[in-house]
PDB file of C-alpha atoms in Angstrom:
ATOM      1  CA  MET A   1      14.624  19.327  21.373  1.00 34.00           C
ATOM      2  CA  PRO A   2      13.732  16.703  18.858  1.00 43.00           C
ATOM      3  CA  GLU A   3      13.437  17.629  15.224  1.00 46.00           C
ATOM      4  CA  MET A   4      10.455  15.503  14.707  1.00 58.00           C
ATOM      5  CA  THR A   5       7.815  15.657  17.320  1.00 71.00           C
ATOM      6  CA  ALA A   6       5.350  12.754  17.631  1.00 83.00           C
ATOM      7  CA  ILE A   7       1.752  13.995  17.146  1.00 88.00           C
ATOM      8  CA  GLU A   8      -0.953  12.432  19.455  1.00 92.00           C
ATOM      9  CA  THR A   9      -3.762  11.003  17.482  1.00 94.00           C
ATOM     10  CA  VAL A  10      -7.305   9.905  18.669  1.00 93.00           C
ATOM     11  CA  PHE A  11      -8.209   6.210  18.443  1.00 95.00           C
ATOM     12  CA  THR A  12     -10.934   5.784  15.841  1.00 94.00           C
ATOM     13  CA  PRO A  13     -11.868   2.191  15.814  1.00 95.00           C
ATOM     14  CA  TRP A  14     -15.289   2.449  13.903  1.00 96.00           C
ATOM     15  CA  GLN A  15     -14.025   4.967  11.384  1.00 95.00           C
ATOM     16  CA  SER A  16     -10.866   2.932  10.791  1.00 97.00           C
ATOM     17  CA  LEU A  17     -12.997  -0.336  10.542  1.00 97.00           C
ATOM     18  CA  ALA A  18     -15.209   1.300   8.024  1.00 97.00           C
ATOM     19  CA  GLY A  19     -12.291   2.507   5.931  1.00 97.00           C
ATOM     20  CA  GLY A  20     -10.733  -0.843   6.059  1.00 98.00           C
ATOM     21  CA  ALA A  21     -14.022  -2.489   4.849  1.00 98.00           C
ATOM     22  CA  LEU A  22     -14.048  -0.040   1.945  1.00 98.00           C
ATOM     23  CA  ILE A  23     -10.364  -0.940   1.023  1.00 98.00           C
ATOM     24  CA  GLY A  24     -11.392  -4.675   1.107  1.00 98.00           C
ATOM     25  CA  ALA A  25     -14.376  -3.882  -0.983  1.00 98.00           C
ATOM     26  CA  ALA A  26     -12.225  -1.994  -3.606  1.00 98.00           C
ATOM     27  CA  ALA A  27      -9.974  -5.308  -3.678  1.00 98.00           C
ATOM     28  CA  VAL A  28     -13.069  -7.610  -4.266  1.00 98.00           C
ATOM     29  CA  LEU A  29     -14.425  -5.220  -6.903  1.00 98.00           C
ATOM     30  CA  LEU A  30     -11.348  -5.043  -8.771  1.00 98.00           C
ATOM     31  CA  MET A  31     -10.930  -8.925  -8.729  1.00 98.00           C
ATOM     32  CA  LEU A  32     -14.552  -9.314  -9.815  1.00 98.00           C
ATOM     33  CA  THR A  33     -14.331  -6.964 -12.764  1.00 97.00           C
ATOM     34  CA  LEU A  34     -10.834  -6.888 -14.111  1.00 97.00           C
ATOM     35  CA  GLY A  35      -9.523  -9.876 -12.331  1.00 97.00           C
ATOM     36  CA  ARG A  36      -6.502  -8.179 -10.807  1.00 96.00           C
ATOM     37  CA  ILE A  37      -4.979  -7.789  -7.395  1.00 96.00           C
ATOM     38  CA  MET A  38      -5.597  -4.300  -5.734  1.00 97.00           C
ATOM     39  CA  GLY A  39      -1.875  -3.396  -5.040  1.00 97.00           C
ATOM     40  CA  ALA A  40      -0.700   0.130  -4.979  1.00 97.00           C
ATOM     41  CA  THR A  41       2.783  -1.018  -5.821  1.00 96.00           C
ATOM     42  CA  GLY A  42       1.933  -2.777  -8.919  1.00 95.00           C
ATOM     43  CA  ILE A  43      -0.486  -0.092 -10.053  1.00 97.00           C
ATOM     44  CA  LEU A  44       2.198   2.705  -9.565  1.00 97.00           C
ATOM     45  CA  ALA A  45       4.931   0.633 -11.148  1.00 96.00           C
ATOM     46  CA  GLY A  46       2.610  -0.215 -14.116  1.00 95.00           C
ATOM     47  CA  ILE A  47       2.137   3.491 -14.747  1.00 96.00           C
ATOM     48  CA  VAL A  48       5.877   4.406 -14.353  1.00 95.00           C
ATOM     49  CA  VAL A  49       7.258   1.476 -16.329  1.00 92.00           C
ATOM     50  CA  PRO A  50       4.271   0.493 -18.396  1.00 88.00           C
ATOM     51  CA  ALA A  51       4.383  -2.974 -20.126  1.00 82.00           C
ATOM     52  CA  SER A  52       1.901  -1.573 -22.758  1.00 83.00           C
ATOM     53  CA  ARG A  53      -0.659   1.052 -23.425  1.00 81.00           C
ATOM     54  CA  SER A  54      -3.593  -0.933 -22.332  1.00 81.00           C
ATOM     55  CA  GLU A  55      -1.791  -1.963 -19.225  1.00 86.00           C
ATOM     56  CA  ALA A  56      -1.064   1.570 -18.255  1.00 92.00           C
ATOM     57  CA  GLY A  57      -4.561   2.736 -19.101  1.00 94.00           C
ATOM     58  CA  TRP A  58      -6.676   1.125 -16.432  1.00 95.00           C
ATOM     59  CA  ARG A  59      -3.985   1.660 -13.829  1.00 97.00           C
ATOM     60  CA  LEU A  60      -4.041   5.487 -14.586  1.00 97.00           C
ATOM     61  CA  ALA A  61      -7.827   5.537 -14.315  1.00 97.00           C
ATOM     62  CA  LEU A  62      -7.507   3.653 -10.983  1.00 98.00           C
ATOM     63  CA  LEU A  63      -4.960   6.134  -9.788  1.00 98.00           C
ATOM     64  CA  ALA A  64      -7.241   9.089 -10.656  1.00 98.00           C
ATOM     65  CA  GLY A  65      -9.956   7.405  -8.755  1.00 98.00           C
ATOM     66  CA  MET A  66      -7.602   7.087  -5.731  1.00 98.00           C
ATOM     67  CA  ILE A  67      -6.690  10.629  -5.826  1.00 98.00           C
ATOM     68  CA  SER A  68     -10.420  11.592  -5.812  1.00 98.00           C
ATOM     69  CA  GLY A  69     -10.868   9.573  -2.716  1.00 98.00           C
ATOM     70  CA  PRO A  70     -10.062  12.368  -0.257  1.00 98.00           C
ATOM     71  CA  LEU A  71     -12.287  14.678  -2.289  1.00 97.00           C
ATOM     72  CA  ALA A  72     -15.176  12.333  -2.008  1.00 97.00           C
ATOM     73  CA  VAL A  73     -14.815  12.045   1.746  1.00 96.00           C
ATOM     74  CA  LEU A  74     -14.715  15.866   1.791  1.00 97.00           C
ATOM     75  CA  ALA A  75     -17.851  16.159  -0.244  1.00 96.00           C
ATOM     76  CA  VAL A  76     -19.617  13.634   1.993  1.00 94.00           C
ATOM     77  CA  THR A  77     -18.484  14.666   5.484  1.00 93.00           C
ATOM     78  CA  GLY A  78     -17.590  18.403   4.757  1.00 95.00           C
ATOM     79  CA  ARG A  79     -14.044  17.771   6.017  1.00 94.00           C
ATOM     80  CA  MET A  80     -10.807  17.088   4.238  1.00 94.00           C
ATOM     81  CA  PRO A  81      -9.220  13.816   5.737  1.00 95.00           C
ATOM     82  CA  SER A  82      -6.305  14.983   7.987  1.00 93.00           C
ATOM     83  CA  VAL A  83      -2.767  14.566   6.819  1.00 96.00           C
ATOM     84  CA  GLU A  84      -0.336  15.248   9.680  1.00 96.00           C
ATOM     85  CA  VAL A  85       3.225  14.755   8.830  1.00 96.00           C
ATOM     86  CA  PRO A  86       5.560  14.521  11.889  1.00 95.00           C
ATOM     87  CA  VAL A  87       8.527  13.957   9.582  1.00 96.00           C
ATOM     88  CA  SER A  88      10.918  16.377   7.889  1.00 96.00           C
ATOM     89  CA  LEU A  89      11.143  16.773   4.067  1.00 97.00           C
ATOM     90  CA  PRO A  90      14.601  15.281   3.650  1.00 97.00           C
ATOM     91  CA  MET A  91      13.478  12.251   5.823  1.00 97.00           C
ATOM     92  CA  LEU A  92      10.320  11.936   3.513  1.00 98.00           C
ATOM     93  CA  LEU A  93      12.740  11.759   0.482  1.00 98.00           C
ATOM     94  CA  VAL A  94      14.866   9.091   2.369  1.00 98.00           C
ATOM     95  CA  GLY A  95      11.896   7.047   3.534  1.00 98.00           C
ATOM     96  CA  GLY A  96      10.188   7.406   0.085  1.00 98.00           C
ATOM     97  CA  PHE A  97      13.274   6.265  -1.910  1.00 98.00           C
ATOM     98  CA  LEU A  98      13.688   3.228   0.526  1.00 98.00           C
ATOM     99  CA  VAL A  99       9.984   2.367   0.111  1.00 98.00           C
ATOM    100  CA  GLY A 100      10.332   2.471  -3.655  1.00 98.00           C
ATOM    101  CA  ILE A 101      13.316   0.183  -3.687  1.00 98.00           C
ATOM    102  CA  GLY A 102      11.780  -2.172  -1.107  1.00 98.00           C
ATOM    103  CA  VAL A 103       8.419  -2.731  -2.588  1.00 98.00           C
ATOM    104  CA  THR A 104       9.861  -3.379  -6.068  1.00 97.00           C
ATOM    105  CA  TYR A 105      12.159  -6.028  -4.695  1.00 96.00           C
ATOM    106  CA  GLY A 106       9.489  -7.335  -2.333  1.00 97.00           C
ATOM    107  CA  SER A 107       6.874  -7.325  -5.094  1.00 95.00           C
ATOM    108  CA  GLY A 108       4.256  -5.594  -3.017  1.00 95.00           C
ATOM    109  CA  CYS A 109       3.263  -3.414  -0.120  1.00 96.00           C
ATOM    110  CA  THR A 110       0.583  -2.978   2.598  1.00 97.00           C
ATOM    111  CA  SER A 111      -2.381  -3.332  -0.036  1.00 96.00           C
ATOM    112  CA  GLY A 112      -0.931  -5.977  -2.322  1.00 96.00           C
ATOM    113  CA  HIS A 113       0.645  -8.339   0.355  1.00 97.00           C
ATOM    114  CA  GLY A 114      -0.992  -7.040   3.505  1.00 96.00           C
ATOM    115  CA  VAL A 115      -4.637  -6.995   2.425  1.00 97.00           C
ATOM    116  CA  CYS A 116      -4.950  -8.909  -0.884  1.00 97.00           C
ATOM    117  CA  GLY A 117      -2.286 -11.488  -0.343  1.00 96.00           C
ATOM    118  CA  MET A 118      -3.310 -12.086   3.342  1.00 96.00           C
ATOM    119  CA  ALA A 119      -6.846 -12.484   2.255  1.00 97.00           C
ATOM    120  CA  ARG A 120      -5.868 -15.232  -0.141  1.00 96.00           C
ATOM    121  CA  LEU A 121      -3.796 -16.798   2.577  1.00 95.00           C
ATOM    122  CA  SER A 122      -0.658 -16.644   0.391  1.00 96.00           C
ATOM    123  CA  ARG A 123       2.310 -17.826   2.347  1.00 96.00           C
ATOM    124  CA  ARG A 124       4.540 -15.401   0.489  1.00 97.00           C
ATOM    125  CA  SER A 125       2.335 -12.401   1.375  1.00 97.00           C
ATOM    126  CA  ILE A 126       1.940 -13.434   5.057  1.00 97.00           C
ATOM    127  CA  ALA A 127       5.859 -13.698   5.175  1.00 97.00           C
ATOM    128  CA  ALA A 128       6.272 -10.239   3.463  1.00 98.00           C
ATOM    129  CA  THR A 129       3.609  -8.624   5.756  1.00 98.00           C
ATOM    130  CA  LEU A 130       5.254 -10.054   8.922  1.00 98.00           C
ATOM    131  CA  THR A 131       8.536  -8.814   7.768  1.00 98.00           C
ATOM    132  CA  PHE A 132       7.583  -5.352   7.050  1.00 98.00           C
ATOM    133  CA  MET A 133       5.413  -4.856  10.041  1.00 98.00           C
ATOM    134  CA  LEU A 134       8.267  -5.908  12.141  1.00 98.00           C
ATOM    135  CA  THR A 135      10.934  -3.617  10.567  1.00 98.00           C
ATOM    136  CA  THR A 136       8.497  -0.683  10.479  1.00 98.00           C
ATOM    137  CA  ALA A 137       8.040  -1.150  14.268  1.00 97.00           C
ATOM    138  CA  ALA A 138      11.677  -1.433  14.870  1.00 97.00           C
ATOM    139  CA  THR A 139      12.499   1.646  12.852  1.00 97.00           C
ATOM    140  CA  VAL A 140       9.817   3.750  14.592  1.00 96.00           C
ATOM    141  CA  TYR A 141      11.237   2.548  17.888  1.00 96.00           C
ATOM    142  CA  VAL A 142      14.809   3.560  16.854  1.00 96.00           C
ATOM    143  CA  VAL A 143      13.801   6.863  15.351  1.00 95.00           C
ATOM    144  CA  ARG A 144      11.604   7.923  18.242  1.00 93.00           C
ATOM    145  CA  HIS A 145      13.139   6.236  21.369  1.00 91.00           C
ATOM    146  CA  LEU A 146      16.749   5.609  20.507  1.00 92.00           C
ATOM    147  CA  LEU A 147      17.665   8.492  18.324  1.00 87.00           C
ATOM    148  CA  GLY A 148      15.300  10.701  20.276  1.00 74.00           C
ATOM    149  CA  ALA A 149      13.518  12.278  17.291  1.00 57.00           C
TER     150      ALA A 149
ATOM    151  CA  MET B   1     -15.955   0.671 -19.538  1.00 90.00           C
ATOM    152  CA  ARG B   2     -12.619  -0.712 -18.110  1.00 93.00           C
ATOM    153  CA  LEU B   3     -11.443   2.659 -17.399  1.00 96.00           C
ATOM    154  CA  LEU B   4     -14.686   3.755 -15.687  1.00 97.00           C
ATOM    155  CA  ILE B   5     -14.733   0.671 -13.426  1.00 97.00           C
ATOM    156  CA  ALA B   6     -11.015   1.249 -12.631  1.00 97.00           C
ATOM    157  CA  TYR B   7     -11.789   4.857 -11.654  1.00 98.00           C
ATOM    158  CA  LEU B   8     -14.763   3.789  -9.424  1.00 98.00           C
ATOM    159  CA  VAL B   9     -12.717   1.000  -7.795  1.00 98.00           C
ATOM    160  CA  GLY B  10      -9.817   3.601  -7.162  1.00 98.00           C
ATOM    161  CA  LEU B  11     -12.342   5.991  -5.734  1.00 98.00           C
ATOM    162  CA  VAL B  12     -13.664   3.328  -3.184  1.00 98.00           C
ATOM    163  CA  PHE B  13      -9.966   2.555  -2.305  1.00 98.00           C
ATOM    164  CA  GLY B  14      -9.083   6.219  -1.878  1.00 98.00           C
ATOM    165  CA  ALA B  15     -12.198   7.007   0.100  1.00 98.00           C
ATOM    166  CA  GLY B  16     -11.398   4.066   2.414  1.00 98.00           C
ATOM    167  CA  ILE B  17      -7.766   4.946   2.861  1.00 98.00           C
ATOM    168  CA  SER B  18      -8.627   8.471   3.641  1.00 97.00           C
ATOM    169  CA  LEU B  19     -11.327   7.541   6.143  1.00 96.00           C
ATOM    170  CA  SER B  20      -9.308   4.755   7.704  1.00 97.00           C
ATOM    171  CA  GLY B  21      -6.290   6.999   8.693  1.00 96.00           C
ATOM    172  CA  MET B  22      -3.708   5.247   6.477  1.00 97.00           C
ATOM    173  CA  ALA B  23      -3.180   8.517   4.532  1.00 97.00           C
ATOM    174  CA  ASN B  24      -2.106  10.188   7.771  1.00 97.00           C
ATOM    175  CA  PRO B  25       1.519   9.584   8.830  1.00 97.00           C
ATOM    176  CA  ALA B  26       0.993  10.713  12.472  1.00 97.00           C
ATOM    177  CA  LYS B  27      -1.684   8.008  12.836  1.00 97.00           C
ATOM    178  CA  VAL B  28       0.412   5.330  11.013  1.00 97.00           C
ATOM    179  CA  LEU B  29       3.578   6.041  12.978  1.00 97.00           C
ATOM    180  CA  ASN B  30       1.626   5.951  16.338  1.00 96.00           C
ATOM    181  CA  PHE B  31       0.246   2.580  15.520  1.00 97.00           C
ATOM    182  CA  PHE B  32       3.804   1.278  15.562  1.00 97.00           C
ATOM    183  CA  ASP B  33       4.821   3.377  18.531  1.00 95.00           C
ATOM    184  CA  VAL B  34       3.578   1.142  21.259  1.00 92.00           C
ATOM    185  CA  ALA B  35       6.215   2.505  23.625  1.00 90.00           C
ATOM    186  CA  GLY B  36       5.099   6.008  22.950  1.00 91.00           C
ATOM    187  CA  THR B  37       1.913   7.707  21.455  1.00 92.00           C
ATOM    188  CA  TRP B  38       0.248   4.517  20.659  1.00 95.00           C
ATOM    189  CA  ASP B  39      -2.904   4.628  18.597  1.00 96.00           C
ATOM    190  CA  PRO B  40      -4.174   1.006  17.722  1.00 97.00           C
ATOM    191  CA  SER B  41      -6.717   2.212  15.021  1.00 96.00           C
ATOM    192  CA  LEU B  42      -4.683   0.713  12.199  1.00 97.00           C
ATOM    193  CA  ALA B  43      -5.291  -2.873  13.440  1.00 97.00           C
ATOM    194  CA  PHE B  44      -8.980  -2.078  12.684  1.00 98.00           C
ATOM    195  CA  VAL B  45      -8.186  -1.045   9.119  1.00 98.00           C
ATOM    196  CA  MET B  46      -6.169  -4.190   8.428  1.00 97.00           C
ATOM    197  CA  GLY B  47      -8.735  -6.154   9.999  1.00 97.00           C
ATOM    198  CA  GLY B  48     -11.681  -4.852   8.388  1.00 98.00           C
ATOM    199  CA  ALA B  49      -9.961  -4.891   4.823  1.00 98.00           C
ATOM    200  CA  VAL B  50      -8.638  -8.456   5.254  1.00 98.00           C
ATOM    201  CA  VAL B  51     -12.076  -9.844   6.410  1.00 98.00           C
ATOM    202  CA  VAL B  52     -13.898  -8.198   3.531  1.00 98.00           C
ATOM    203  CA  ALA B  53     -11.452  -9.332   0.984  1.00 98.00           C
ATOM    204  CA  PHE B  54     -11.185 -12.822   2.330  1.00 98.00           C
ATOM    205  CA  ILE B  55     -14.878 -13.441   2.110  1.00 98.00           C
ATOM    206  CA  GLY B  56     -15.259 -11.449  -1.047  1.00 98.00           C
ATOM    207  CA  TYR B  57     -12.458 -13.230  -2.855  1.00 98.00           C
ATOM    208  CA  ARG B  58     -13.952 -16.606  -1.973  1.00 97.00           C
ATOM    209  CA  LEU B  59     -17.139 -15.646  -3.551  1.00 97.00           C
ATOM    210  CA  VAL B  60     -15.568 -14.001  -6.646  1.00 97.00           C
ATOM    211  CA  LEU B  61     -13.115 -16.691  -7.327  1.00 96.00           C
ATOM    212  CA  LYS B  62     -15.682 -19.291  -7.662  1.00 96.00           C
ATOM    213  CA  ARG B  63     -16.433 -17.766 -11.027  1.00 96.00           C
ATOM    214  CA  PRO B  64     -14.471 -19.155 -14.001  1.00 95.00           C
ATOM    215  CA  ALA B  65     -13.344 -15.655 -15.040  1.00 97.00           C
ATOM    216  CA  PRO B  66     -13.738 -12.041 -14.138  1.00 97.00           C
ATOM    217  CA  LEU B  67     -16.570  -9.959 -15.687  1.00 96.00           C
ATOM    218  CA  ILE B  68     -14.132  -8.156 -18.126  1.00 93.00           C
ATOM    219  CA  GLY B  69     -10.902 -10.070 -19.220  1.00 84.00           C
ATOM    220  CA  ALA B  70     -10.174 -13.734 -19.923  1.00 86.00           C
ATOM    221  CA  ARG B  71      -8.862 -14.846 -16.639  1.00 94.00           C
ATOM    222  CA  PHE B  72      -8.071 -14.017 -12.957  1.00 96.00           C
ATOM    223  CA  GLN B  73      -4.422 -12.574 -12.719  1.00 94.00           C
ATOM    224  CA  ILE B  74      -3.155 -13.869  -9.439  1.00 93.00           C
ATOM    225  CA  PRO B  75       0.516 -14.244  -8.462  1.00 89.00           C
ATOM    226  CA  GLU B  76       1.293 -17.961  -8.226  1.00 86.00           C
ATOM    227  CA  ASN B  77       4.926 -17.781  -7.195  1.00 85.00           C
ATOM    228  CA  PRO B  78       5.242 -19.881  -3.888  1.00 85.00           C
ATOM    229  CA  ARG B  79       8.915 -18.898  -3.264  1.00 92.00           C
ATOM    230  CA  ILE B  80       9.761 -17.206  -0.155  1.00 94.00           C
ATOM    231  CA  ASP B  81      13.184 -15.912  -0.964  1.00 95.00           C
ATOM    232  CA  THR B  82      15.698 -13.164  -0.055  1.00 96.00           C
ATOM    233  CA  ARG B  83      14.438 -10.845  -2.627  1.00 95.00           C
ATOM    234  CA  LEU B  84      10.932 -10.958  -1.214  1.00 97.00           C
ATOM    235  CA  LEU B  85      12.001 -10.708   2.460  1.00 98.00           C
ATOM    236  CA  GLY B  86      14.804  -8.284   1.962  1.00 98.00           C
ATOM    237  CA  GLY B  87      12.637  -6.079  -0.162  1.00 98.00           C
ATOM    238  CA  SER B  88       9.942  -6.170   2.406  1.00 98.00           C
ATOM    239  CA  ALA B  89      12.259  -5.479   5.239  1.00 98.00           C
ATOM    240  CA  LEU B  90      13.619  -2.448   3.443  1.00 98.00           C
ATOM    241  CA  PHE B  91      10.109  -1.337   2.693  1.00 98.00           C
ATOM    242  CA  GLY B  92       9.284  -1.457   6.449  1.00 98.00           C
ATOM    243  CA  VAL B  93      12.336   0.725   7.350  1.00 98.00           C
ATOM    244  CA  GLY B  94      11.187   3.362   4.671  1.00 98.00           C
ATOM    245  CA  TRP B  95       7.627   3.192   5.972  1.00 98.00           C
ATOM    246  CA  GLY B  96       8.859   3.671   9.658  1.00 98.00           C
ATOM    247  CA  ILE B  97      10.949   6.677   8.493  1.00 98.00           C
ATOM    248  CA  ALA B  98       8.299   8.469   6.361  1.00 98.00           C
ATOM    249  CA  GLY B  99       4.919   7.267   7.828  1.00 98.00           C
ATOM    250  CA  PHE B 100       3.597   6.886   4.269  1.00 98.00           C
ATOM    251  CA  CYS B 101       3.135   3.456   2.490  1.00 97.00           C
ATOM    252  CA  PRO B 102       2.306   3.555  -1.318  1.00 98.00           C
ATOM    253  CA  GLY B 103      -1.438   2.793  -0.781  1.00 98.00           C
ATOM    254  CA  GLY B 104      -1.610   5.446   1.740  1.00 98.00           C
ATOM    255  CA  ALA B 105       0.315   8.207  -0.144  1.00 98.00           C
ATOM    256  CA  LEU B 106      -1.376   7.850  -3.502  1.00 98.00           C
ATOM    257  CA  PRO B 107      -4.826   8.896  -2.428  1.00 98.00           C
ATOM    258  CA  ALA B 108      -3.209  11.475  -0.116  1.00 98.00           C
ATOM    259  CA  LEU B 109      -2.059  13.313  -3.257  1.00 98.00           C
ATOM    260  CA  GLY B 110      -5.749  14.384  -3.536  1.00 97.00           C
ATOM    261  CA  THR B 111      -5.307  16.574  -0.318  1.00 97.00           C
ATOM    262  CA  GLY B 112      -2.797  18.669  -2.373  1.00 96.00           C
ATOM    263  CA  ARG B 113      -0.118  18.609   0.635  1.00 96.00           C
ATOM    264  CA  VAL B 114       3.291  19.245  -0.579  1.00 97.00           C
ATOM    265  CA  GLU B 115       4.788  16.506   1.812  1.00 98.00           C
ATOM    266  CA  VAL B 116       2.798  13.807  -0.188  1.00 98.00           C
ATOM    267  CA  PHE B 117       4.176  14.971  -3.518  1.00 98.00           C
ATOM    268  CA  VAL B 118       7.727  14.921  -2.038  1.00 98.00           C
ATOM    269  CA  PHE B 119       7.315  11.244  -0.752  1.00 98.00           C
ATOM    270  CA  VAL B 120       5.745  10.149  -4.019  1.00 98.00           C
ATOM    271  CA  ALA B 121       8.475  11.677  -6.035  1.00 98.00           C
ATOM    272  CA  ALA B 122      11.014   9.787  -4.095  1.00 98.00           C
ATOM    273  CA  LEU B 123       8.884   6.630  -4.182  1.00 98.00           C
ATOM    274  CA  ILE B 124       8.866   6.730  -7.989  1.00 98.00           C
ATOM    275  CA  GLY B 125      12.752   7.368  -7.818  1.00 98.00           C
ATOM    276  CA  GLY B 126      13.192   4.206  -5.794  1.00 98.00           C
ATOM    277  CA  ILE B 127      10.904   2.136  -8.070  1.00 97.00           C
ATOM    278  CA  LEU B 128      12.872   3.279 -11.034  1.00 97.00           C
ATOM    279  CA  VAL B 129      16.328   2.735  -9.443  1.00 97.00           C
ATOM    280  CA  ALA B 130      15.119  -0.770  -8.250  1.00 96.00           C
ATOM    281  CA  LYS B 131      13.789  -1.676 -11.694  1.00 94.00           C
ATOM    282  CA  GLY B 132      16.960  -0.473 -13.207  1.00 93.00           C
ATOM    283  CA  LEU B 133      19.107  -2.466 -10.897  1.00 93.00           C
ATOM    284  CA  MET B 134      17.057  -5.618 -11.538  1.00 90.00           C
ATOM    285  CA  ALA B 135      17.448  -5.221 -15.270  1.00 88.00           C
ATOM    286  CA  ALA B 136      21.182  -4.543 -14.949  1.00 86.00           C
ATOM    287  CA  SER B 137      21.712  -7.621 -12.799  1.00 82.00           C
ATOM    288  CA  GLY B 138      21.926  -9.545 -16.018  1.00 65.00           C
ATOM    289  CA  ALA B 139      20.140 -11.975 -18.103  1.00 60.00           C
ATOM    290  CA  ARG B 140      20.794 -14.923 -15.800  1.00 62.00           C
ATOM    291  CA  ALA B 141      19.073 -13.096 -12.817  1.00 63.00           C
ATOM    292  CA  ALA B 142      16.166 -12.094 -15.029  1.00 63.00           C
ATOM    293  CA  GLU B 143      15.793 -15.552 -16.199  1.00 70.00           C
ATOM    294  CA  ALA B 144      15.718 -16.816 -12.567  1.00 70.00           C
ATOM    295  CA  ALA B 145      13.211 -14.176 -11.680  1.00 67.00           C
ATOM    296  CA  ARG B 146      11.030 -15.123 -14.569  1.00 71.00           C
ATOM    297  CA  GLN B 147      11.104 -18.718 -13.446  1.00 74.00           C
ATOM    298  CA  GLY B 148      10.388 -17.545  -9.976  1.00 67.00           C
ATOM    299  CA  LYS B 149       7.391 -15.571 -11.048  1.00 55.00           C
TER     300      LYS B 149
END
């Protein structure tokens, strides 16, 4: 029996489109107000390894807002957004560590490169996004269909 | 004021991530599992986010400066190098293993699920190790990176 079983999820085009539009709106708002790229990697790294106190401050406030996001959804819809994890804790540790190394060397992740960079038509971000989408798909295929997890 | 704005931007981002399904590893992994339990929802997240950011950035970047702060801080490094592609490739492997990316996991902390804390702890570990490796790779590499920035 596989250790990690794939969980079926329901196709939610409208809800995902609305969520995506909010993500895009947040990126635009941050550029309009503070003039910054809305990248989760840069925001977290700027808190963990702060360049200065003022640089860490707005990032901490933004992180607090992010964490309040699911609670806002709970308040409006009456349901906590679902987090289903078909992955064991050791694999979450391995995956998280690799993500941390990768986004630091790659200077960004799905939000910074995938949303903000693509929206700016940055060649660097398009190259990064194509690369990680490809290796993510390949990894999922290997884990689920070759290793049979 | 800066902190309040940053909090609100984070809230919009976190609510968007929560609604979209990006905070749900089962849904994220199913997007990449075309050969298995495929769920195309995340294409709508990316589509919605990029279209809104594409239009919004065009309007915002016509301004001489952001509302707060002297200038827009946008990465201008045009180089597509091994560091960018290798880092992004590694990020994809981690994302494919864990199902969380940084922008999905940080808002998901608000659900209080232990899996999210495990992932984020490993993510921070990876960021610290990568920053350490980069710093240790010597003044010459650091200089090259600075010129690359």
